[in-house]
Coordinates of C-alpha atoms and ligand atoms in Angstrom, one line a residue:
X1 CA -5.0 8.8 -21.3
X2 CA -4.2 5.8 -19.1
X3 CA -3.2 6.6 -15.6
X4 CA -0.8 4.0 -14.0
X5 CA 0.7 6.4 -11.5
X6 CA -1.0 4.8 -8.5
X7 CA -4.1 2.8 -7.5
X8 CA -5.1 5.9 -5.5
X9 CA -6.4 7.5 -8.7
X10 CA -9.3 5.1 -8.8
X11 CA -12.7 6.8 -8.8
X12 CA -15.7 5.6 -6.9
X13 CA -17.8 3.1 -8.9
X14 CA -21.5 3.7 -9.8
X15 CA -22.4 1.2 -7.1
X16 CA -20.4 3.2 -4.5
X17 CA -22.0 6.5 -5.6
X18 CA -25.4 5.0 -5.2
X19 CA -24.6 3.6 -1.7
X20 CA -23.2 7.1 -0.8
X21 CA -26.4 8.8 -2.0
X22 CA -28.6 6.4 0.0
X23 CA -26.5 6.1 3.1
X24 CA -28.1 6.4 6.5
X25 CA -26.0 8.8 8.6
X26 CA -25.6 10.2 12.1
X27 CA -23.0 12.0 14.1
X28 CA -20.1 9.5 14.3
X29 CA -18.3 11.4 17.0
X30 CA -21.3 10.5 19.1
X31 CA -20.9 7.0 17.5
X32 CA -24.3 7.4 16.0
X33 CA -23.6 6.9 12.4
X34 CA -25.1 3.4 11.5
X35 CA -23.2 3.2 8.2
X36 CA -19.8 3.8 9.8
X37 CA -20.6 1.3 12.5
X38 CA -21.6 -1.2 9.9
X39 CA -18.3 -0.7 8.0
X40 CA -16.4 -1.1 11.2
X41 CA -18.1 -4.3 12.1
X42 CA -17.5 -5.7 8.6
X43 CA -13.9 -4.5 8.6
X44 CA -13.2 -6.2 12.0
X45 CA -14.6 -9.5 10.6
X46 CA -12.6 -9.1 7.4
X47 CA -9.3 -8.4 9.2
X48 CA -10.0 -11.1 11.8
X49 CA -9.7 -8.6 14.7
X50 CA -12.1 -7.9 17.6
X51 CA -12.8 -4.3 16.6
X52 CA -12.0 -1.8 13.8
X53 CA -12.2 1.9 13.3
X54 CA -12.7 4.0 10.2
X55 CA -10.0 6.7 9.8
X56 CA -9.3 9.4 7.2
X57 CA -6.2 7.9 5.6
X58 CA -3.6 5.2 5.8
X59 CA -1.2 7.8 7.3
X60 CA -3.6 8.5 10.1
X61 CA -4.2 4.8 10.6
X62 CA -0.5 4.1 11.0
X63 CA 0.1 7.1 13.2
X64 CA -2.8 6.2 15.6
X65 CA -1.5 2.6 15.9
X66 CA 2.0 3.8 16.7
X67 CA 0.6 6.2 19.3
X68 CA -1.4 3.5 21.0
X69 CA 1.4 0.9 21.0
X70 CA 3.9 3.5 22.3
X71 CA 1.6 5.0 24.9
X72 CA 4.4 6.0 27.4
X73 CA 7.5 8.2 26.9
X74 CA 10.9 7.1 25.7
X75 CA 9.8 4.6 23.1
X76 CA 11.1 3.6 19.7
X77 CA 9.7 1.7 16.8
X78 CA 11.6 -0.7 14.5
X79 CA 10.6 0.1 11.0
X80 CA 11.8 -0.8 7.5
X81 CA 14.2 1.7 5.9
X82 CA 12.1 1.6 2.8
X83 CA 8.7 1.5 4.5
X84 CA 5.9 4.0 4.0
X85 CA 5.9 4.9 7.7
X86 CA 9.6 5.7 7.6
X87 CA 9.8 7.3 4.1
X88 CA 6.5 8.9 3.2
X89 CA 4.8 10.0 6.4
X90 CA 6.8 13.1 7.3
X91 CA 8.2 11.4 10.3
X92 CA 4.8 11.9 11.9
X93 CA 5.6 9.3 14.6
X94 CA 8.4 11.7 15.9
X95 CA 6.8 15.0 14.9
X96 CA 3.5 14.3 16.5
X97 CA 3.7 11.2 18.7
X98 CA 7.2 11.7 20.3
X99 CA 8.3 8.3 19.1
X100 CA 11.8 7.6 17.8
X101 CA 12.2 5.5 14.6
X102 CA 15.0 3.0 14.2
X103 CA 15.4 1.7 10.6
X104 CA 15.9 -1.9 9.8
X105 CA 17.3 -2.7 6.3
X106 CA 14.8 -3.9 3.8
X107 CA 15.8 -6.7 1.4
X108 CA 14.6 -6.5 -2.2
X109 CA 11.7 -8.8 -1.5
X110 CA 10.4 -6.5 1.3
X111 CA 11.6 -8.6 4.2
X112 CA 14.1 -8.0 7.0
X113 CA 17.1 -10.1 8.0
X114 CA 15.8 -11.6 11.2
X115 CA 19.2 -11.5 12.9
X116 CA 19.5 -7.8 12.2
X117 CA 16.0 -7.3 13.5
X118 CA 16.7 -9.2 16.7
X119 CA 20.0 -7.3 17.3
X120 CA 18.1 -4.0 17.0
X121 CA 15.6 -4.8 19.7
X122 CA 16.6 -2.9 22.8
X123 CA 16.7 -5.2 25.8
X124 CA 15.5 -2.5 28.2
X125 CA 18.5 -2.7 30.5
X126 CA 20.4 0.4 29.5
X127 CA 19.4 4.0 30.4
X128 CA 21.1 5.3 27.2
X129 CA 18.5 3.7 25.1
X130 CA 14.8 4.1 24.4
X131 CA 12.5 1.1 24.8
X132 CA 11.5 -0.8 21.7
X133 CA 7.8 -0.4 21.7
X134 CA 6.7 -1.8 18.4
X135 CA 7.9 -3.6 15.2
X136 CA 6.2 -2.4 12.0
X137 CA 5.8 -4.5 8.8
X138 CA 4.4 -3.5 5.4
X139 CA 2.4 -5.9 3.2
X140 CA 2.4 -5.6 0.2
X141 CA 5.7 -3.6 0.2
X142 CA 5.2 -0.5 -1.8
X143 CA 8.8 0.7 -2.6
X144 CA 9.9 -2.8 -3.2
X145 CA 7.4 -3.0 -6.1
X146 CA 4.2 -4.3 -4.5
X147 CA 5.7 -7.5 -3.3
X148 CA 3.7 -9.7 -0.9
X149 CA 5.2 -10.9 2.3
X150 CA 4.5 -14.6 2.9
X151 CA 2.7 -15.8 6.0
X152 CA 5.8 -17.9 7.1
X153 CA 7.9 -14.8 7.3
X154 CA 5.2 -12.8 9.2
X155 CA 4.8 -15.6 11.7
X156 CA 8.6 -15.7 12.3
X157 CA 8.8 -12.0 12.9
X158 CA 5.8 -12.1 15.3
X159 CA 7.3 -15.1 17.1
X160 CA 10.5 -13.1 17.6
X161 CA 8.6 -10.0 18.7
X162 CA 6.5 -12.0 21.2
X163 CA 9.5 -13.5 22.8
X164 CA 10.5 -9.9 23.7
X165 CA 6.9 -8.9 24.5
X166 CA 6.8 -6.4 21.7
X167 CA 3.7 -5.9 19.6
X168 CA 3.7 -6.0 15.8
X169 CA 1.8 -3.5 13.6
X170 CA 1.1 -4.3 9.9
X171 CA 0.9 -1.4 7.5
X172 CA -1.5 -3.3 5.3
X173 CA -2.4 -0.5 3.0
X174 CA -2.6 -3.2 0.3
X175 CA -3.0 -6.3 2.4
X176 CA -5.8 -7.5 0.1
X177 CA -3.3 -7.6 -2.8
X178 CA -1.1 -9.8 -0.6
X179 CA -3.9 -12.1 0.4
X180 CA -5.1 -12.5 -3.2
X181 CA -1.6 -13.2 -4.3
X182 CA -1.4 -16.2 -2.0
X183 CA -5.0 -17.2 -2.4
X184 CA -5.6 -16.9 1.3
X185 CA -8.0 -14.8 3.4
X186 CA -6.7 -11.5 4.7
X187 CA -7.3 -12.5 8.3
X188 CA -5.0 -15.4 8.0
X189 CA -2.1 -13.2 7.0
X190 CA -2.9 -11.0 10.0
X191 CA -3.5 -13.6 12.7
X192 CA -0.3 -13.0 14.5
X193 CA -0.2 -9.2 14.1
X194 CA -1.5 -7.0 17.0
X195 CA -2.8 -4.2 14.8
X196 CA -3.3 -3.4 11.1
X197 CA -4.1 -0.4 9.0
X198 CA -5.7 -1.1 5.5
X199 CA -6.5 1.4 2.8
X200 CA -10.0 1.5 1.2
X201 CA -9.0 4.3 -1.1
X202 CA -6.4 2.5 -3.2
X203 CA -7.1 -0.7 -5.2
X204 CA -10.4 -1.0 -3.5
X205 CA -11.6 2.1 -5.1
X206 CA -13.3 4.0 -2.3
X207 CA -12.9 7.8 -2.5
X208 CA -11.6 8.3 1.1
X209 CA -10.5 6.3 4.1
X210 CA -8.7 3.4 5.8
X211 CA -9.7 1.0 8.5
X212 CA -7.6 0.1 11.6
X213 CA -8.1 -3.3 13.2
X214 CA -7.0 -4.6 16.7
X215 CA -8.3 -5.7 20.0
X216 CA -11.3 -3.9 21.5
X217 CA -9.3 -2.0 24.1
X218 CA -6.7 -1.1 21.5
X219 CA -9.4 0.3 19.2
X220 CA -10.8 2.4 22.1
X221 CA -7.5 4.1 22.4
X222 CA -7.1 4.5 18.6
X223 CA -10.4 6.4 18.7
X224 CA -8.9 8.9 21.2
X225 CA -5.8 9.3 19.0
X226 CA -8.0 9.8 15.9
X227 CA -9.9 12.6 17.7
X228 CA -6.7 14.5 18.8
X229 CA -5.4 14.3 15.3
X230 CA -8.5 15.9 14.0
X231 CA -10.0 12.8 12.5
X232 CA -13.3 12.8 14.4
X233 CA -15.7 13.1 11.4
X234 CA -19.4 13.6 11.7
X235 CA -21.8 12.3 9.1
X236 CA -19.0 10.1 7.7
X237 CA -21.4 7.4 6.8
X238 CA -21.4 9.0 3.3
X239 CA -17.8 7.9 3.0
X240 CA -18.2 4.6 4.9
X241 CA -20.9 3.6 2.5
X242 CA -18.3 3.5 -0.3
X243 CA -16.0 1.6 2.0
X244 CA -18.6 -1.1 2.5
X245 CA -18.8 -1.6 -1.3
X246 CA -15.0 -1.6 -1.3
X247 CA -15.0 -4.6 1.1
X248 CA -18.0 -6.4 -0.3
X249 CA -17.4 -6.0 -4.0
X250 CA -14.0 -4.6 -4.9
X251 CA -11.9 -7.1 -2.9
X252 CA -13.3 -9.8 -5.3
X253 CA -11.8 -8.2 -8.4
X254 CA -8.2 -7.5 -7.3
X255 CA -7.0 -10.6 -9.0
X256 CA -7.7 -8.9 -12.3
X257 CA -5.2 -6.2 -11.5
X258 CA -2.6 -8.8 -10.8
X259 CA -3.3 -10.5 -14.1
X260 CA -3.0 -7.2 -15.9
X261 CA 0.3 -6.5 -14.1
X262 CA 1.7 -9.8 -15.1
X263 CA 0.5 -9.3 -18.7
X264 CA 2.3 -6.0 -18.9
X265 CA 5.5 -7.2 -17.3
X266 CA 5.8 -10.3 -19.5
X267 CA 5.1 -8.3 -22.6
X268 CA 8.0 -6.0 -21.8
X269 CA 10.4 -8.6 -20.5
X270 CA 9.8 -10.8 -23.6
X271 CA 11.3 -8.2 -25.8
X272 CA 14.6 -8.8 -24.0
X273 CA 15.9 -5.3 -24.0
X274 CA 18.9 -3.6 -22.5
X275 CA 17.3 -0.2 -22.2
X276 CA 14.0 -1.1 -20.4
X277 CA 14.1 -3.9 -17.9
X278 CA 11.4 -5.3 -15.7
X279 CA 12.4 -5.4 -12.0
X280 CA 11.2 -8.6 -10.3
X281 CA 12.3 -8.5 -6.7
X282 CA 10.4 -11.7 -5.8
X283 CA 7.9 -14.2 -7.2
X284 CA 5.2 -12.6 -5.1
X285 CA 4.4 -9.6 -7.2
X286 CA 0.9 -8.1 -7.3
X287 CA -0.5 -5.0 -9.0
X288 CA 2.7 -3.1 -9.7
X289 CA 5.4 -3.3 -12.4
X290 CA 8.7 -1.6 -11.7
X291 CA 10.8 -0.8 -14.8
X292 CA 14.5 -0.1 -14.7
X293 CA 16.5 2.1 -17.1
X294 CA 20.1 1.1 -16.8
X295 CA 21.2 3.3 -19.8
X296 CA 21.5 6.9 -18.6
X297 CA 20.8 8.2 -22.2
X298 CA 17.3 6.8 -21.9
X299 CA 16.4 7.4 -18.3
X300 CA 13.1 7.4 -16.4
X301 CA 12.4 11.1 -17.2
X302 CA 12.8 10.5 -20.9
X303 CA 10.6 7.5 -20.8
X304 CA 7.9 9.3 -18.8
X305 CA 7.9 12.2 -21.2
X306 CA 7.8 9.9 -24.3
X307 CA 4.8 8.0 -22.9
X308 CA 2.9 11.3 -22.8
X309 CA 3.7 12.3 -26.3
X310 CA 2.1 11.2 -29.6
X311 CA 4.0 11.9 -32.8
X312 CA 2.1 12.3 -36.1
X313 CA 3.8 9.2 -37.5
X314 CA 2.8 7.3 -34.4
X315 CA -0.8 8.4 -34.7
X316 CA -0.8 7.1 -38.3
X317 CA 0.9 3.8 -37.4
X318 CA -1.2 3.0 -34.4
X319 CA -4.4 4.6 -35.5
X320 CA -4.9 6.0 -32.0
X321 CA -3.5 8.6 -29.6
X322 CA -2.3 6.6 -26.6
X323 CA -0.9 8.6 -23.6
X324 CA 0.2 6.9 -20.5
X325 CA 1.1 8.3 -17.0
X326 CA 3.5 6.4 -14.8
X327 CA 5.3 7.5 -11.7
X328 CA 9.0 8.3 -11.4
X329 CA 10.7 6.5 -8.5
X330 CA 14.3 7.6 -9.3
X331 CA 16.6 8.4 -12.2
X332 CA 16.6 4.8 -13.4
X333 CA 13.2 3.5 -12.1
X334 CA 9.5 4.0 -12.8
X335 CA 6.5 2.4 -11.3
X336 CA 3.3 1.3 -13.1
X337 CA 0.3 0.4 -11.0
X338 CA -2.7 -1.6 -12.3
X339 CA -6.1 -0.8 -10.7
X340 CA -9.8 -1.0 -11.1
X341 CA -10.0 1.9 -13.7
X342 CA -7.6 0.1 -16.1
X343 CA -9.3 -2.4 -18.3
X344 CA -7.8 -5.1 -20.4
X345 CA -8.1 -2.9 -23.5
X346 CA -6.1 -0.2 -21.7
X347 CA -3.4 -2.7 -20.7
X348 CA -3.1 -3.7 -24.4
X349 CA -2.9 -0.1 -25.4
X350 CA -0.1 0.5 -22.9
X351 CA 1.8 -2.6 -24.3
X352 CA 1.2 -1.3 -27.9
X353 CA 2.6 2.1 -26.8
X354 CA 5.7 0.7 -25.1
X355 CA 6.4 -1.7 -27.9
X356 CA 6.3 1.3 -30.3
X357 CA 8.7 3.3 -28.1
X358 CA 11.0 0.3 -28.0
X359 CA 11.1 0.0 -31.8
X360 CA 11.9 3.7 -32.0
X361 CA 14.8 3.2 -29.6
X362 CA 16.2 0.4 -31.8
Ligands
LIG401 C1 -0.6 4.7 0.6 C2 0.1 4.0 1.7 C3 -0.1 4.5 3.0 C4 -0.8 5.8 3.4 O1 -2.1 5.9 2.9 P1 -2.7 7.4 2.7 O2 -4.1 7.0 2.7 O3 -2.2 7.8 1.4 O4 -2.3 8.2 3.8 C5 0.5 3.8 4.0 N1 1.3 2.7 3.7 C6 1.5 2.3 2.5 C7 2.3 1.1 2.3 C8 0.9 2.9 1.4 O5 1.1 2.5 0.2

C-alpha cells in the first residue's frame, strides 16, 4: 500500500523517535521547556524572524496570526478564494476571532491579480466598511497543486501592502517546498512578510506541530492567543524534539520528493492520454501531482477505486499487489502527494500500476 493522499501521513523517523525519547522537558506554559525553546530559537533563525513560537497545528498558527494582526474590532482580511485559511479552516477567523474574510480570486498559478487586490483594499474612509487589517498569501499553494510563489511576486504584494500600511501574513505550511523549488533559503522568501506559519508535521515528517515566526512583540501576542485557544502545552519538548529533527535533517531531503513528483508526472504525461491528464498550473511545481479526468465515464472516483483494487490477472502480470491511495479533489481531479515515506521503488510501483490501468482503459 502506497499512500499519496497527503504529506501529513508521514510518520516520525527513527531519529525523531530517539530525540523524543531523550528530550529534556519542562513546563512550557512557564516557558521552562528547554527543548521547545531550542526549537523556537532554531525556527526563528530558519524563518529569518526575530522570534518564533511552537503551536499545535497550521490552523492554530494561521488563526493566532490573524488574531494578532487584527487586534481591534471591525477588521477584515484579504485572503485567496482557494486558500487554506478561507477554504479549510472552518472560517475560524470569523467564528473565533471576529474577523471578516474578503476573498481575492486566485489564478491557476496561485497568485492574485494585483489590480484586483489593490481595488479590494479598504481605504478606511467609509463607515460602511471594515478596515483591511491583513493580506494573506499561501506558499506553496495547496489547492493549486503545490505551486510555489516566486519571490518577485511576494515582494510586489508586500510593496503594495506597505504602501497602505497593511501587514502581510504568509501561510507557509509548505514554505520549505517553495524554497527548495527555487534553490533559495526560506528566509529570503519571507523577508518582506510580517508573519509566517510553517508546518513541521507535513513533508518535514514531525508527528505534531507548526511554528509561527514574526517580530518579538508580535510573537508575545501570538503566545497570548495560543493560550486562549487552548494551545498552551506543558512538557511539549517531547514534540518539539521531533520538530528540531524536522528542521535540521528533513528540510535537506525535500528535493527528493520534488524529483519523485516530476518522475510521476512525466511518466503519466508521456503516455499522452485523453482520459488521464497531468495538470501543470505553473512551472514551479513541487511535491504534488494533480491529475484531471475530463471523461466523465472514467472520473476521479473510478480511478481512486481502481487504484485500490488488484485483479487476479493484474497480480499475475505485475507479480505484485500494488495498491495506491490518492485524494479526491473533485469529480474530475485527484491529488497525489510525494513525501518522506514514499521511496523511489514506491514511485516506480505507482507508475507501473497507473500504466497498467491505462492499458486496461485502452
Ligand atoms: C495543512 C495546511 C494548513 C493547516 O495545517 P494543519 O496542521 O493541518 O492545521 C494550513 N495551510 C496550508 C496551505 C496547509 O496545506
